[in-house]
mmCIF file with all atom_site columns, C-alpha atoms in Angstrom:
data_model
loop_
_atom_site.group_PDB
_atom_site.id
_atom_site.type_symbol
_atom_site.label_atom_id
_atom_site.label_alt_id
_atom_site.label_comp_id
_atom_site.label_asym_id
_atom_site.label_entity_id
_atom_site.label_seq_id
_atom_site.pdbx_PDB_ins_code
_atom_site.Cartn_x
_atom_site.Cartn_y
_atom_site.Cartn_z
_atom_site.occupancy
_atom_site.B_iso_or_equiv
_atom_site.pdbx_formal_charge
_atom_site.auth_seq_id
_atom_site.auth_comp_id
_atom_site.auth_asym_id
_atom_site.auth_atom_id
_atom_site.pdbx_PDB_model_num
ATOM 1   C CA . ALA T 1 1   ? 10.797  1.537   -12.014 1.00 0.00 ? 1   ALA T CA 1
ATOM 2   C CA . GLN T 1 2   ? 7.229   0.698   -12.731 1.00 0.00 ? 2   GLN T CA 1
ATOM 3   C CA . THR T 1 3   ? 4.685   3.498   -12.643 1.00 0.00 ? 3   THR T CA 1
ATOM 4   C CA . VAL T 1 4   ? 1.033   3.360   -11.733 1.00 0.00 ? 4   VAL T CA 1
ATOM 5   C CA . THR T 1 5   ? -1.278  6.110   -12.948 1.00 0.00 ? 5   THR T CA 1
ATOM 6   C CA . GLN T 1 6   ? -4.703  7.008   -11.643 1.00 0.00 ? 6   GLN T CA 1
ATOM 7   C CA . SER T 1 7   ? -5.937  9.836   -13.833 1.00 0.00 ? 7   SER T CA 1
ATOM 8   C CA . GLN T 1 8   ? -9.088  10.633  -11.850 1.00 0.00 ? 8   GLN T CA 1
ATOM 9   C CA . PRO T 1 9   ? -8.214  12.472  -8.624  1.00 0.00 ? 9   PRO T CA 1
ATOM 10  C CA . GLU T 1 10  ? -11.896 12.657  -7.653  1.00 0.00 ? 10  GLU T CA 1
ATOM 11  C CA . MET T 1 11  ? -15.037 10.782  -8.607  1.00 0.00 ? 11  MET T CA 1
ATOM 12  C CA . SER T 1 12  ? -18.597 10.814  -7.354  1.00 0.00 ? 12  SER T CA 1
ATOM 13  C CA . VAL T 1 13  ? -21.474 8.367   -7.647  1.00 0.00 ? 13  VAL T CA 1
ATOM 14  C CA . GLN T 1 14  ? -25.097 8.256   -6.590  1.00 0.00 ? 14  GLN T CA 1
ATOM 15  C CA . GLU T 1 15  ? -25.953 5.711   -3.960  1.00 0.00 ? 15  GLU T CA 1
ATOM 16  C CA . ALA T 1 16  ? -26.985 2.376   -5.557  1.00 0.00 ? 16  ALA T CA 1
ATOM 17  C CA . GLU T 1 17  ? -25.359 3.301   -8.880  1.00 0.00 ? 17  GLU T CA 1
ATOM 18  C CA . THR T 1 18  ? -22.222 1.888   -10.486 1.00 0.00 ? 18  THR T CA 1
ATOM 19  C CA . VAL T 1 19  ? -18.884 3.639   -10.766 1.00 0.00 ? 19  VAL T CA 1
ATOM 20  C CA . THR T 1 20  ? -15.608 2.697   -12.459 1.00 0.00 ? 20  THR T CA 1
ATOM 21  C CA . LEU T 1 21  ? -12.217 3.880   -11.287 1.00 0.00 ? 21  LEU T CA 1
ATOM 22  C CA . SER T 1 22  ? -9.373  3.842   -13.790 1.00 0.00 ? 22  SER T CA 1
ATOM 23  C CA . CYS T 1 23  ? -5.796  2.660   -13.387 1.00 0.00 ? 23  CYS T CA 1
ATOM 24  C CA . THR T 1 24  ? -3.015  2.172   -15.888 1.00 0.00 ? 24  THR T CA 1
ATOM 25  C CA . TYR T 1 25  ? 0.514   0.959   -15.288 1.00 0.00 ? 25  TYR T CA 1
ATOM 26  C CA . ASP T 1 26  ? 3.777   0.722   -17.089 1.00 0.00 ? 26  ASP T CA 1
ATOM 27  C CA . THR T 1 27  ? 5.928   -2.395  -16.940 1.00 0.00 ? 27  THR T CA 1
ATOM 28  C CA . SER T 1 28  ? 8.170   -4.600  -19.022 1.00 0.00 ? 28  SER T CA 1
ATOM 29  C CA . GLU T 1 29  ? 7.449   -7.652  -16.887 1.00 0.00 ? 29  GLU T CA 1
ATOM 30  C CA . SER T 1 30  ? 5.075   -10.391 -17.962 1.00 0.00 ? 30  SER T CA 1
ATOM 31  C CA . ASP T 1 31  ? 4.189   -11.680 -14.499 1.00 0.00 ? 31  ASP T CA 1
ATOM 32  C CA . TYR T 1 32  ? 3.033   -9.414  -11.714 1.00 0.00 ? 32  TYR T CA 1
ATOM 33  C CA . TYR T 1 33  ? 0.165   -8.729  -9.338  1.00 0.00 ? 33  TYR T CA 1
ATOM 34  C CA . LEU T 1 34  ? -2.311  -5.881  -9.226  1.00 0.00 ? 34  LEU T CA 1
ATOM 35  C CA . PHE T 1 35  ? -4.356  -4.679  -6.276  1.00 0.00 ? 35  PHE T CA 1
ATOM 36  C CA . TRP T 1 36  ? -6.961  -2.140  -5.301  1.00 0.00 ? 36  TRP T CA 1
ATOM 37  C CA . TYR T 1 37  ? -6.848  -0.742  -1.780  1.00 0.00 ? 37  TYR T CA 1
ATOM 38  C CA . LYS T 1 38  ? -9.447  1.366   -0.021  1.00 0.00 ? 38  LYS T CA 1
ATOM 39  C CA . GLN T 1 39  ? -8.529  4.038   2.518   1.00 0.00 ? 39  GLN T CA 1
ATOM 40  C CA . PRO T 1 40  ? -11.529 5.445   4.437   1.00 0.00 ? 40  PRO T CA 1
ATOM 41  C CA . PRO T 1 41  ? -11.207 8.521   6.667   1.00 0.00 ? 41  PRO T CA 1
ATOM 42  C CA . SER T 1 42  ? -9.941  6.241   9.440   1.00 0.00 ? 42  SER T CA 1
ATOM 43  C CA . ARG T 1 43  ? -6.788  6.050   7.235   1.00 0.00 ? 43  ARG T CA 1
ATOM 44  C CA . GLN T 1 44  ? -6.653  2.251   7.501   1.00 0.00 ? 44  GLN T CA 1
ATOM 45  C CA . MET T 1 45  ? -5.514  0.610   4.239   1.00 0.00 ? 45  MET T CA 1
ATOM 46  C CA . ILE T 1 46  ? -7.921  -2.173  3.284   1.00 0.00 ? 46  ILE T CA 1
ATOM 47  C CA . LEU T 1 47  ? -7.338  -4.658  0.470   1.00 0.00 ? 47  LEU T CA 1
ATOM 48  C CA . VAL T 1 48  ? -10.366 -4.659  -1.827  1.00 0.00 ? 48  VAL T CA 1
ATOM 49  C CA . ILE T 1 49  ? -9.404  -6.977  -4.661  1.00 0.00 ? 49  ILE T CA 1
ATOM 50  C CA . ARG T 1 50  ? -6.380  -8.511  -6.347  1.00 0.00 ? 50  ARG T CA 1
ATOM 51  C CA . GLN T 1 51  ? -5.518  -9.857  -9.796  1.00 0.00 ? 51  GLN T CA 1
ATOM 52  C CA . GLU T 1 52  ? -2.704  -12.093 -10.948 1.00 0.00 ? 52  GLU T CA 1
ATOM 53  C CA . ALA T 1 53  ? -1.418  -11.082 -14.357 1.00 0.00 ? 53  ALA T CA 1
ATOM 54  C CA . TYR T 1 54  ? -1.249  -14.628 -15.699 1.00 0.00 ? 54  TYR T CA 1
ATOM 55  C CA . LYS T 1 55  ? -4.974  -15.101 -15.078 1.00 0.00 ? 55  LYS T CA 1
ATOM 56  C CA . GLN T 1 56  ? -7.192  -13.920 -17.899 1.00 0.00 ? 56  GLN T CA 1
ATOM 57  C CA . GLN T 1 57  ? -10.347 -14.077 -15.835 1.00 0.00 ? 57  GLN T CA 1
ATOM 58  C CA . ASN T 1 58  ? -11.241 -10.827 -14.116 1.00 0.00 ? 58  ASN T CA 1
ATOM 59  C CA . ALA T 1 59  ? -11.355 -10.952 -10.321 1.00 0.00 ? 59  ALA T CA 1
ATOM 60  C CA . THR T 1 60  ? -14.585 -10.266 -8.454  1.00 0.00 ? 60  THR T CA 1
ATOM 61  C CA . GLU T 1 61  ? -15.343 -9.761  -4.769  1.00 0.00 ? 61  GLU T CA 1
ATOM 62  C CA . ASN T 1 62  ? -19.027 -9.250  -4.071  1.00 0.00 ? 62  ASN T CA 1
ATOM 63  C CA . ARG T 1 63  ? -19.893 -5.760  -5.425  1.00 0.00 ? 63  ARG T CA 1
ATOM 64  C CA . PHE T 1 64  ? -16.319 -5.127  -6.565  1.00 0.00 ? 64  PHE T CA 1
ATOM 65  C CA . SER T 1 65  ? -14.919 -6.332  -9.857  1.00 0.00 ? 65  SER T CA 1
ATOM 66  C CA . VAL T 1 66  ? -12.030 -5.457  -12.111 1.00 0.00 ? 66  VAL T CA 1
ATOM 67  C CA . ASN T 1 67  ? -11.540 -5.091  -15.826 1.00 0.00 ? 67  ASN T CA 1
ATOM 68  C CA . PHE T 1 68  ? -8.000  -6.288  -16.449 1.00 0.00 ? 68  PHE T CA 1
ATOM 69  C CA . GLN T 1 69  ? -6.649  -5.560  -19.927 1.00 0.00 ? 69  GLN T CA 1
ATOM 70  C CA . LYS T 1 70  ? -3.083  -6.877  -19.929 1.00 0.00 ? 70  LYS T CA 1
ATOM 71  C CA . ALA T 1 71  ? -2.131  -5.706  -23.407 1.00 0.00 ? 71  ALA T CA 1
ATOM 72  C CA . ALA T 1 72  ? -3.403  -2.209  -22.674 1.00 0.00 ? 72  ALA T CA 1
ATOM 73  C CA . LYS T 1 73  ? -1.869  -2.289  -19.167 1.00 0.00 ? 73  LYS T CA 1
ATOM 74  C CA . SER T 1 74  ? -5.168  -1.230  -17.700 1.00 0.00 ? 74  SER T CA 1
ATOM 75  C CA . PHE T 1 75  ? -6.755  -2.319  -14.410 1.00 0.00 ? 75  PHE T CA 1
ATOM 76  C CA . SER T 1 76  ? -10.031 -0.574  -13.625 1.00 0.00 ? 76  SER T CA 1
ATOM 77  C CA . LEU T 1 77  ? -12.217 -1.131  -10.558 1.00 0.00 ? 77  LEU T CA 1
ATOM 78  C CA . LYS T 1 78  ? -15.988 -1.303  -10.860 1.00 0.00 ? 78  LYS T CA 1
ATOM 79  C CA . ILE T 1 79  ? -18.127 -0.787  -7.792  1.00 0.00 ? 79  ILE T CA 1
ATOM 80  C CA . SER T 1 80  ? -21.743 -1.884  -8.233  1.00 0.00 ? 80  SER T CA 1
ATOM 81  C CA . ASP T 1 81  ? -24.696 -0.848  -6.064  1.00 0.00 ? 81  ASP T CA 1
ATOM 82  C CA . SER T 1 82  ? -22.580 1.850   -4.400  1.00 0.00 ? 82  SER T CA 1
ATOM 83  C CA . GLN T 1 83  ? -23.093 2.349   -0.694  1.00 0.00 ? 83  GLN T CA 1
ATOM 84  C CA . LEU T 1 84  ? -22.303 5.250   1.607   1.00 0.00 ? 84  LEU T CA 1
ATOM 85  C CA . GLY T 1 85  ? -19.581 3.147   3.208   1.00 0.00 ? 85  GLY T CA 1
ATOM 86  C CA . ASP T 1 86  ? -17.761 2.952   -0.115  1.00 0.00 ? 86  ASP T CA 1
ATOM 87  C CA . ALA T 1 87  ? -16.762 6.600   0.193   1.00 0.00 ? 87  ALA T CA 1
ATOM 88  C CA . ALA T 1 88  ? -12.972 6.568   0.523   1.00 0.00 ? 88  ALA T CA 1
ATOM 89  C CA . MET T 1 89  ? -9.691  7.067   -1.254  1.00 0.00 ? 89  MET T CA 1
ATOM 90  C CA . TYR T 1 90  ? -8.924  4.175   -3.604  1.00 0.00 ? 90  TYR T CA 1
ATOM 91  C CA . PHE T 1 91  ? -5.400  3.222   -4.562  1.00 0.00 ? 91  PHE T CA 1
ATOM 92  C CA . CYS T 1 92  ? -4.300  1.000   -7.385  1.00 0.00 ? 92  CYS T CA 1
ATOM 93  C CA . ALA T 1 93  ? -1.066  -0.926  -6.748  1.00 0.00 ? 93  ALA T CA 1
ATOM 94  C CA . TYR T 1 94  ? 1.409   -3.048  -8.683  1.00 0.00 ? 94  TYR T CA 1
ATOM 95  C CA . ARG T 1 95  ? 3.639   -5.730  -7.211  1.00 0.00 ? 95  ARG T CA 1
ATOM 96  C CA . SER T 1 96  ? 6.501   -7.248  -9.138  1.00 0.00 ? 96  SER T CA 1
ATOM 97  C CA . GLN T 1 97  ? 7.286   -10.920 -9.655  1.00 0.00 ? 97  GLN T CA 1
ATOM 98  C CA . PRO T 1 98  ? 8.946   -13.220 -8.718  1.00 0.00 ? 98  PRO T CA 1
ATOM 99  C CA . LEU T 1 99  ? 10.509  -11.709 -5.641  1.00 0.00 ? 99  LEU T CA 1
ATOM 100 C CA . GLY T 1 100 ? 7.608   -9.400  -4.918  1.00 0.00 ? 100 GLY T CA 1
ATOM 101 C CA . ASN T 1 101 ? 9.846   -6.808  -3.340  1.00 0.00 ? 101 ASN T CA 1
ATOM 102 C CA . GLN T 1 102 ? 8.770   -3.720  -5.218  1.00 0.00 ? 102 GLN T CA 1
ATOM 103 C CA . PHE T 1 103 ? 5.282   -2.438  -4.612  1.00 0.00 ? 103 PHE T CA 1
ATOM 104 C CA . TYR T 1 104 ? 4.089   0.673   -6.425  1.00 0.00 ? 104 TYR T CA 1
ATOM 105 C CA . PHE T 1 105 ? 0.997   2.720   -5.714  1.00 0.00 ? 105 PHE T CA 1
ATOM 106 C CA . GLY T 1 106 ? -0.929  5.192   -7.795  1.00 0.00 ? 106 GLY T CA 1
ATOM 107 C CA . THR T 1 107 ? -1.773  8.623   -6.431  1.00 0.00 ? 107 THR T CA 1
ATOM 108 C CA . GLY T 1 108 ? -5.314  7.648   -5.545  1.00 0.00 ? 108 GLY T CA 1
ATOM 109 C CA . THR T 1 109 ? -8.904  8.497   -6.482  1.00 0.00 ? 109 THR T CA 1
ATOM 110 C CA . SER T 1 110 ? -11.179 10.072  -3.909  1.00 0.00 ? 110 SER T CA 1
ATOM 111 C CA . LEU T 1 111 ? -14.668 8.609   -4.232  1.00 0.00 ? 111 LEU T CA 1
ATOM 112 C CA . THR T 1 112 ? -17.711 10.450  -2.914  1.00 0.00 ? 112 THR T CA 1
ATOM 113 C CA . VAL T 1 113 ? -21.034 8.640   -2.606  1.00 0.00 ? 113 VAL T CA 1
ATOM 114 C CA . ILE T 1 114 ? -24.056 10.919  -2.860  1.00 0.00 ? 114 ILE T CA 1
ATOM 115 C CA . PRO T 1 115 ? -27.155 9.839   -0.891  1.00 0.00 ? 115 PRO T CA 1
ATOM 116 C CA . GLU J 2 1   ? -6.355  -11.320 15.945  1.00 0.00 ? 1   GLU J CA 1
ATOM 117 C CA . ALA J 2 2   ? -4.016  -11.271 12.963  1.00 0.00 ? 2   ALA J CA 1
ATOM 118 C CA . GLN J 2 3   ? -2.617  -7.790  12.634  1.00 0.00 ? 3   GLN J CA 1
ATOM 119 C CA . VAL J 2 4   ? 0.240   -5.402  12.059  1.00 0.00 ? 4   VAL J CA 1
ATOM 120 C CA . THR J 2 5   ? 0.843   -3.163  15.057  1.00 0.00 ? 5   THR J CA 1
ATOM 121 C CA . GLN J 2 6   ? 2.774   0.043   14.745  1.00 0.00 ? 6   GLN J CA 1
ATOM 122 C CA . ASN J 2 7   ? 3.474   2.633   17.420  1.00 0.00 ? 7   ASN J CA 1
ATOM 123 C CA . PRO J 2 8   ? 3.033   5.415   18.097  1.00 0.00 ? 8   PRO J CA 1
ATOM 124 C CA . ARG J 2 9   ? -0.030  6.556   16.151  1.00 0.00 ? 9   ARG J CA 1
ATOM 125 C CA . TYR J 2 10  ? 0.935   10.200  16.456  1.00 0.00 ? 10  TYR J CA 1
ATOM 126 C CA . LEU J 2 11  ? 4.325   11.742  17.065  1.00 0.00 ? 11  LEU J CA 1
ATOM 127 C CA . ILE J 2 12  ? 5.556   15.319  17.122  1.00 0.00 ? 12  ILE J CA 1
ATOM 128 C CA . THR J 2 13  ? 9.296   15.786  17.385  1.00 0.00 ? 13  THR J CA 1
ATOM 129 C CA . VAL J 2 14  ? 11.998  18.356  16.765  1.00 0.00 ? 14  VAL J CA 1
ATOM 130 C CA . THR J 2 15  ? 14.531  18.441  13.989  1.00 0.00 ? 15  THR J CA 1
ATOM 131 C CA . GLY J 2 16  ? 17.530  16.228  14.668  1.00 0.00 ? 16  GLY J CA 1
ATOM 132 C CA . LYS J 2 17  ? 16.120  14.201  17.543  1.00 0.00 ? 17  LYS J CA 1
ATOM 133 C CA . LYS J 2 18  ? 16.462  10.498  16.773  1.00 0.00 ? 18  LYS J CA 1
ATOM 134 C CA . LEU J 2 19  ? 13.253  8.498   16.814  1.00 0.00 ? 19  LEU J CA 1
ATOM 135 C CA . THR J 2 20  ? 12.047  4.957   16.199  1.00 0.00 ? 20  THR J CA 1
ATOM 136 C CA . VAL J 2 21  ? 8.652   3.832   14.971  1.00 0.00 ? 21  VAL J CA 1
ATOM 137 C CA . THR J 2 22  ? 8.006   0.252   15.936  1.00 0.00 ? 22  THR J CA 1
ATOM 138 C CA . CYS J 2 23  ? 6.231   -2.338  13.800  1.00 0.00 ? 23  CYS J CA 1
ATOM 139 C CA . SER J 2 24  ? 5.273   -5.871  14.737  1.00 0.00 ? 24  SER J CA 1
ATOM 140 C CA . GLN J 2 25  ? 3.206   -8.552  12.983  1.00 0.00 ? 25  GLN J CA 1
ATOM 141 C CA . ASN J 2 26  ? 1.784   -11.763 14.441  1.00 0.00 ? 26  ASN J CA 1
ATOM 142 C CA . MET J 2 27  ? 1.102   -13.608 11.185  1.00 0.00 ? 27  MET J CA 1
ATOM 143 C CA . ASN J 2 28  ? 4.551   -15.140 10.610  1.00 0.00 ? 28  ASN J CA 1
ATOM 144 C CA . HIS J 2 29  ? 4.859   -13.176 7.374   1.00 0.00 ? 29  HIS J CA 1
ATOM 145 C CA . GLU J 2 30  ? 8.119   -13.231 5.437   1.00 0.00 ? 30  GLU J CA 1
ATOM 146 C CA . TYR J 2 31  ? 7.726   -9.845  3.769   1.00 0.00 ? 31  TYR J CA 1
ATOM 147 C CA . MET J 2 32  ? 7.616   -6.534  5.590   1.00 0.00 ? 32  MET J CA 1
ATOM 148 C CA . SER J 2 33  ? 7.763   -3.016  4.273   1.00 0.00 ? 33  SER J CA 1
ATOM 149 C CA . TRP J 2 34  ? 7.563   0.656   5.203   1.00 0.00 ? 34  TRP J CA 1
ATOM 150 C CA . TYR J 2 35  ? 5.728   3.340   3.238   1.00 0.00 ? 35  TYR J CA 1
ATOM 151 C CA . ARG J 2 36  ? 5.179   7.036   3.536   1.00 0.00 ? 36  ARG J CA 1
ATOM 152 C CA . GLN J 2 37  ? 1.994   8.683   2.303   1.00 0.00 ? 37  GLN J CA 1
ATOM 153 C CA . ASP J 2 38  ? 1.979   12.294  1.178   1.00 0.00 ? 38  ASP J CA 1
ATOM 154 C CA . PRO J 2 39  ? -0.903  14.234  -0.428  1.00 0.00 ? 39  PRO J CA 1
ATOM 155 C CA . GLY J 2 40  ? -0.916  13.887  -4.191  1.00 0.00 ? 40  GLY J CA 1
ATOM 156 C CA . LEU J 2 41  ? 1.907   11.353  -4.173  1.00 0.00 ? 41  LEU J CA 1
ATOM 157 C CA . GLY J 2 42  ? 0.184   8.205   -2.988  1.00 0.00 ? 42  GLY J CA 1
ATOM 158 C CA . LEU J 2 43  ? 2.238   5.721   -0.985  1.00 0.00 ? 43  LEU J CA 1
ATOM 159 C CA . ARG J 2 44  ? 5.927   5.362   -1.635  1.00 0.00 ? 44  ARG J CA 1
ATOM 160 C CA . GLN J 2 45  ? 8.060   2.483   -0.460  1.00 0.00 ? 45  GLN J CA 1
ATOM 161 C CA . ILE J 2 46  ? 10.893  3.380   1.909   1.00 0.00 ? 46  ILE J CA 1
ATOM 162 C CA . TYR J 2 47  ? 12.414  -0.023  2.732   1.00 0.00 ? 47  TYR J CA 1
ATOM 163 C CA . TYR J 2 48  ? 11.379  -3.621  2.452   1.00 0.00 ? 48  TYR J CA 1
ATOM 164 C CA . SER J 2 49  ? 12.501  -6.939  3.877   1.00 0.00 ? 49  SER J CA 1
ATOM 165 C CA . MET J 2 50  ? 12.113  -10.443 2.490   1.00 0.00 ? 50  MET J CA 1
ATOM 166 C CA . ASN J 2 51  ? 13.241  -12.197 5.644   1.00 0.00 ? 51  ASN J CA 1
ATOM 167 C CA . VAL J 2 52  ? 15.321  -11.857 8.793   1.00 0.00 ? 52  VAL J CA 1
ATOM 168 C CA . GLU J 2 53  ? 18.495  -9.877  8.155   1.00 0.00 ? 53  GLU J CA 1
ATOM 169 C CA . VAL J 2 54  ? 17.452  -9.241  4.530   1.00 0.00 ? 54  VAL J CA 1
ATOM 170 C CA . THR J 2 55  ? 16.504  -5.636  3.814   1.00 0.00 ? 55  THR J CA 1
ATOM 171 C CA . ASP J 2 56  ? 16.683  -3.403  0.779   1.00 0.00 ? 56  ASP J CA 1
ATOM 172 C CA . LYS J 2 57  ? 15.918  0.149   -0.279  1.00 0.00 ? 57  LYS J CA 1
ATOM 173 C CA . GLY J 2 58  ? 12.658  1.198   -1.815  1.00 0.00 ? 58  GLY J CA 1
ATOM 174 C CA . ASP J 2 59  ? 12.055  4.376   -3.744  1.00 0.00 ? 59  ASP J CA 1
ATOM 175 C CA . VAL J 2 60  ? 12.629  6.932   -0.957  1.00 0.00 ? 60  VAL J CA 1
ATOM 176 C CA . PRO J 2 61  ? 15.172  5.513   1.540   1.00 0.00 ? 61  PRO J CA 1
ATOM 177 C CA . GLU J 2 62  ? 17.192  8.671   2.234   1.00 0.00 ? 62  GLU J CA 1
ATOM 178 C CA . GLY J 2 63  ? 17.113  9.646   5.895   1.00 0.00 ? 63  GLY J CA 1
ATOM 179 C CA . TYR J 2 64  ? 15.731  6.324   7.091   1.00 0.00 ? 64  TYR J CA 1
ATOM 180 C CA . LYS J 2 65  ? 17.118  3.098   8.515   1.00 0.00 ? 65  LYS J CA 1
ATOM 181 C CA . VAL J 2 66  ? 15.530  -0.259  9.232   1.00 0.00 ? 66  VAL J CA 1
ATOM 182 C CA . SER J 2 67  ? 16.501  -3.537  10.798  1.00 0.00 ? 67  SER J CA 1
ATOM 183 C CA . ARG J 2 68  ? 15.021  -7.038  10.753  1.00 0.00 ? 68  ARG J CA 1
ATOM 184 C CA . LYS J 2 69  ? 16.587  -8.978  13.592  1.00 0.00 ? 69  LYS J CA 1
ATOM 185 C CA . GLU J 2 70  ? 13.426  -10.989 14.249  1.00 0.00 ? 70  GLU J CA 1
ATOM 186 C CA . LYS J 2 71  ? 10.798  -12.107 11.804  1.00 0.00 ? 71  LYS J CA 1
ATOM 187 C CA . ARG J 2 72  ? 7.952   -10.304 13.541  1.00 0.00 ? 72  ARG J CA 1
ATOM 188 C CA . ASN J 2 73  ? 9.597   -6.879  14.065  1.00 0.00 ? 73  ASN J CA 1
ATOM 189 C CA . PHE J 2 74  ? 10.636  -4.254  11.544  1.00 0.00 ? 74  PHE J CA 1
ATOM 190 C CA . PRO J 2 75  ? 11.352  -0.877  13.179  1.00 0.00 ? 75  PRO J CA 1
ATOM 191 C CA . LEU J 2 76  ? 11.828  2.330   11.206  1.00 0.00 ? 76  LEU J CA 1
ATOM 192 C CA . ILE J 2 77  ? 14.577  4.614   12.487  1.00 0.00 ? 77  ILE J CA 1
ATOM 193 C CA . LEU J 2 78  ? 15.039  8.286   11.722  1.00 0.00 ? 78  LEU J CA 1
ATOM 194 C CA . GLU J 2 79  ? 18.519  9.165   12.930  1.00 0.00 ? 79  GLU J CA 1
ATOM 195 C CA . SER J 2 80  ? 18.170  12.915  12.380  1.00 0.00 ? 80  SER J CA 1
ATOM 196 C CA . PRO J 2 81  ? 14.618  13.814  11.384  1.00 0.00 ? 81  PRO J CA 1
ATOM 197 C CA . SER J 2 82  ? 13.991  16.838  9.219   1.00 0.00 ? 82  SER J CA 1
ATOM 198 C CA . PRO J 2 83  ? 10.748  18.706  8.439   1.00 0.00 ? 83  PRO J CA 1
ATOM 199 C CA . ASN J 2 84  ? 10.532  17.101  4.979   1.00 0.00 ? 84  ASN J CA 1
ATOM 200 C CA . GLN J 2 85  ? 9.999   13.770  6.741   1.00 0.00 ? 85  GLN J CA 1
ATOM 201 C CA . THR J 2 86  ? 6.706   15.008  8.115   1.00 0.00 ? 86  THR J CA 1
ATOM 202 C CA . SER J 2 87  ? 4.306   12.427  6.714   1.00 0.00 ? 87  SER J CA 1
ATOM 203 C CA . LEU J 2 88  ? 1.957   9.531   7.378   1.00 0.00 ? 88  LEU J CA 1
ATOM 204 C CA . TYR J 2 89  ? 3.882   6.291   7.710   1.00 0.00 ? 89  TYR J CA 1
ATOM 205 C CA . PHE J 2 90  ? 2.623   2.762   7.227   1.00 0.00 ? 90  PHE J CA 1
ATOM 206 C CA . CYS J 2 91  ? 4.182   -0.561  8.071   1.00 0.00 ? 91  CYS J CA 1
ATOM 207 C CA . ALA J 2 92  ? 2.907   -3.606  6.192   1.00 0.00 ? 92  ALA J CA 1
ATOM 208 C CA . SER J 2 93  ? 3.508   -7.325  5.954   1.00 0.00 ? 93  SER J CA 1
ATOM 209 C CA . SER J 2 94  ? 2.621   -10.139 3.586   1.00 0.00 ? 94  SER J CA 1
ATOM 210 C CA . LEU J 2 95  ? 3.001   -13.896 3.393   1.00 0.00 ? 95  LEU J CA 1
ATOM 211 C CA . ARG J 2 96  ? 3.814   -13.978 -0.329  1.00 0.00 ? 96  ARG J CA 1
ATOM 212 C CA . PRO J 2 97  ? 3.689   -11.561 -3.273  1.00 0.00 ? 97  PRO J CA 1
ATOM 213 C CA . ALA J 2 98  ? 0.292   -12.715 -4.501  1.00 0.00 ? 98  ALA J CA 1
ATOM 214 C CA . SER J 2 99  ? -1.432  -12.077 -1.205  1.00 0.00 ? 99  SER J CA 1
ATOM 215 C CA . GLY J 2 100 ? -0.980  -8.337  -1.027  1.00 0.00 ? 100 GLY J CA 1
ATOM 216 C CA . TYR J 2 101 ? 0.119   -6.453  2.041   1.00 0.00 ? 101 TYR J CA 1
ATOM 217 C CA . THR J 2 102 ? -1.664  -6.159  5.386   1.00 0.00 ? 102 THR J CA 1
ATOM 218 C CA . PHE J 2 103 ? -1.170  -2.657  6.727   1.00 0.00 ? 103 PHE J CA 1
ATOM 219 C CA . GLY J 2 104 ? -0.778  -1.227  10.186  1.00 0.00 ? 104 GLY J CA 1
ATOM 220 C CA . SER J 2 105 ? -2.897  1.701   11.347  1.00 0.00 ? 105 SER J CA 1
ATOM 221 C CA . GLY J 2 106 ? -0.331  4.315   10.411  1.00 0.00 ? 106 GLY J CA 1
ATOM 222 C CA . THR J 2 107 ? 1.861   6.793   12.287  1.00 0.00 ? 107 THR J CA 1
ATOM 223 C CA . ARG J 2 108 ? 1.334   10.492  11.754  1.00 0.00 ? 108 ARG J CA 1
ATOM 224 C CA . LEU J 2 109 ? 4.781   12.081  12.205  1.00 0.00 ? 109 LEU J CA 1
ATOM 225 C CA . THR J 2 110 ? 5.349   15.816  12.445  1.00 0.00 ? 110 THR J CA 1
ATOM 226 C CA . VAL J 2 111 ? 8.884   17.177  12.550  1.00 0.00 ? 111 VAL J CA 1
ATOM 227 C CA . VAL J 2 112 ? 9.178   20.826  13.625  1.00 0.00 ? 112 VAL J CA 1
#
């Protein structure tokens, strides 16, 4: 089974600053999908950004971007201009190809935004 | 509104009393899945389904059952709940692997 590792249980960032959350994964597959999910205190799981492994270009969504290093099996999330509403638990996730059945999550990083 | 609806949001039950958590999606998604979330462990997949009548085990299926008789519904059944099944449960659906999952609001289950 694939494993997803988030080595930072907790992170903090000053409002308006930039923070990077780390994620590594282990797989023998060449095609797969990677995701970052946000879970605020409301406990709702919200998709933040996704990356297809065959694409070399890093995905971006407004203030959120990823640094995808396929050879290193690394998938970090960068949050620019951090806002108070970014405070949440962030989960990295891996989804297999081609069937897409298996979906693996990391253990999460709790992000605090300091005013 | 496109969504995944799961009920109930909170449930307290006693050991051994059968229960069902319902899940329904209105997006015509092929894929559906159940997860449990425990502190320090992230989310772990219990069961998944690729289509009607097609289900398979995830990483932690013991003590759970599912069925997919209709495309929109994917209930989670605990035939004989035990305290170690106390957890936060999520149902999710997706159109295709690349699109990621859309999650329901979660069910907080306590088994005493």
